GROMACS .gro file of C-alpha atoms in nm:
model
  107
    1MET     CA    1  -0.069   0.374   0.534
    2VAL     CA    2  -0.299   0.234   0.205
    3LEU     CA    3  -0.296   0.496  -0.002
    4GLU     CA    4  -0.609   0.580  -0.176
    5ASP     CA    5  -0.635   0.711  -0.547
    6TYR     CA    6  -0.436   1.039  -0.567
    7TYR     CA    7  -0.560   1.277  -0.875
    8PHE     CA    8  -0.288   1.462  -1.050
    9LYS     CA    9  -0.218   1.631  -1.368
   10SER     CA   10   0.124   1.668  -1.410
   11ASN     CA   11   0.261   1.447  -1.726
   12GLU     CA   12   0.619   1.450  -1.556
   13LEU     CA   13   0.528   1.367  -1.254
   14TYR     CA   14   0.358   1.085  -1.397
   15GLU     CA   15   0.705   0.993  -1.676
   16LEU     CA   16   0.895   0.994  -1.326
   17ILE     CA   17   0.706   0.754  -1.144
   18LYS     CA   18   0.603   0.531  -1.443
   19LYS     CA   19   1.000   0.523  -1.490
   20VAL     CA   20   1.069   0.434  -1.161
   21LEU     CA   21   0.865   0.202  -1.195
   22ASN     CA   22   0.942  -0.005  -1.444
   23ILE     CA   23   1.289   0.039  -1.366
   24ASN     CA   24   1.180  -0.139  -1.071
   25LYS     CA   25   0.893  -0.339  -1.172
   26ASN     CA   26   1.050  -0.732  -1.069
   27ASN     CA   27   1.209  -0.533  -0.732
   28GLU     CA   28   0.944  -0.531  -0.407
   29LYS     CA   29   1.038  -0.199  -0.326
   30TYR     CA   30   0.710  -0.002  -0.477
   31ASN     CA   31   0.398  -0.076  -0.366
   32LEU     CA   32   0.254   0.236  -0.651
   33ARG     CA   33   0.016   0.186  -0.901
   34ILE     CA   34  -0.025   0.503  -1.165
   35ASP     CA   35  -0.217   0.532  -1.427
   36ARG     CA   36  -0.460   0.807  -1.657
   37TYR     CA   37  -0.784   0.879  -1.522
   38LYS     CA   38  -0.884   1.080  -1.798
   39LYS     CA   39  -0.700   1.285  -2.100
   40ARG     CA   40  -0.479   1.506  -1.912
   41SER     CA   41  -0.541   1.383  -1.513
   42TYR     CA   42  -0.359   1.054  -1.360
   43TYR     CA   43  -0.344   0.912  -1.060
   44PHE     CA   44  -0.146   0.688  -0.820
   45LYS     CA   45  -0.238   0.423  -0.574
   46SER     CA   46  -0.094   0.210  -0.287
   47SER     CA   47  -0.126  -0.148  -0.543
   48SER     CA   48  -0.229  -0.358  -0.254
   49MET     CA   49  -0.316  -0.349   0.118
   50LEU     CA   50   0.007  -0.342   0.201
   51GLY     CA   51   0.092  -0.030   0.208
   52LEU     CA   52   0.308   0.244   0.143
   53THR     CA   53   0.691   0.111   0.135
   54ASP     CA   54   0.957   0.377   0.248
   55HIS     CA   55   1.066   0.403  -0.122
   56ASP     CA   56   0.714   0.521  -0.213
   57ILE     CA   57   0.711   0.794   0.044
   58LYS     CA   58   1.090   0.877  -0.021
   59LEU     CA   59   0.923   0.962  -0.396
   60ILE     CA   60   0.626   1.080  -0.323
   61ASN     CA   61   0.847   1.351  -0.084
   62PHE     CA   62   1.015   1.428  -0.374
   63ALA     CA   63   0.766   1.509  -0.612
   64TYR     CA   64   0.656   1.727  -0.346
   65ARG     CA   65   0.972   1.890  -0.276
   66GLU     CA   66   0.996   1.918  -0.731
   67SER     CA   67   0.668   2.096  -0.690
   68LEU     CA   68   0.517   1.867  -0.899
   69ILE     CA   69   0.218   1.785  -0.674
   70ASN     CA   70   0.092   2.124  -0.557
   71PHE     CA   71  -0.082   2.033  -0.217
   72PRO     CA   72  -0.094   1.664  -0.123
   73ASN     CA   73  -0.373   1.556   0.050
   74PHE     CA   74  -0.369   1.206   0.066
   75LYS     CA   75  -0.672   0.983   0.153
   76ILE     CA   76  -0.559   0.712   0.390
   77LYS     CA   77  -0.756   0.348   0.414
   78MET     CA   78  -0.787   0.224   0.738
   79GLY     CA   79  -0.695  -0.095   0.758
   80ILE     CA   80  -0.640  -0.382   1.038
   81PRO     CA   81  -0.339  -0.666   1.014
   82PHE     CA   82  -0.525  -0.976   1.020
   83LEU     CA   83  -0.261  -1.203   1.125
   84PRO     CA   84  -0.168  -1.102   1.472
   85ALA     CA   85  -0.566  -1.168   1.554
   86LEU     CA   86  -0.521  -1.540   1.343
   87THR     CA   87  -0.207  -1.654   1.522
   88ALA     CA   88  -0.361  -1.562   1.864
   89ALA     CA   89  -0.666  -1.751   1.810
   90TYR     CA   90  -0.453  -2.034   1.682
   91LEU     CA   91  -0.259  -2.011   1.968
   92VAL     CA   92  -0.593  -2.014   2.214
   93PHE     CA   93  -0.742  -2.286   2.004
   94LEU     CA   94  -0.479  -2.455   2.067
   95VAL     CA   95  -0.407  -2.461   2.402
   96PHE     CA   96  -0.802  -2.492   2.466
   97GLY     CA   97  -0.812  -2.778   2.220
   98ASP     CA   98  -0.498  -2.954   2.381
   99LEU     CA   99  -0.691  -2.934   2.739
  100THR     CA  100  -0.954  -3.065   2.564
  101TYR     CA  101  -0.870  -3.336   2.447
  102ILE     CA  102  -0.721  -3.432   2.776
  103PHE     CA  103  -0.996  -3.354   2.992
  104ILE     CA  104  -1.192  -3.629   2.724
  105SER     CA  105  -0.938  -3.931   2.721
  106ILE     CA  106  -0.901  -3.872   3.169
  107PHE     CA  107  -1.303  -3.901   3.151
   0.00000   0.00000   0.00000
């Protein structure tokens, strides 16, 4: 799940997420990015196409349970993982390439 921008107005939630992300800056547990939108608005979103981690979901659930997010209606981007398709294509070309080489070397 890749989270699109989620806008909120809670300064307390902004400070909480910013603090958690700064503590774990070098640790890749979180895939959230948080920033200011306007004077009193903020947003967070997935920082890469890797999607939300378990720690991100726990942080968002904590914010909802503590009433820092009133109605979490998140927009999720659909992403297609390309690694399985690349691996399958590599294997197909590897097999057919070898078969073509064998066929050419025989004739």
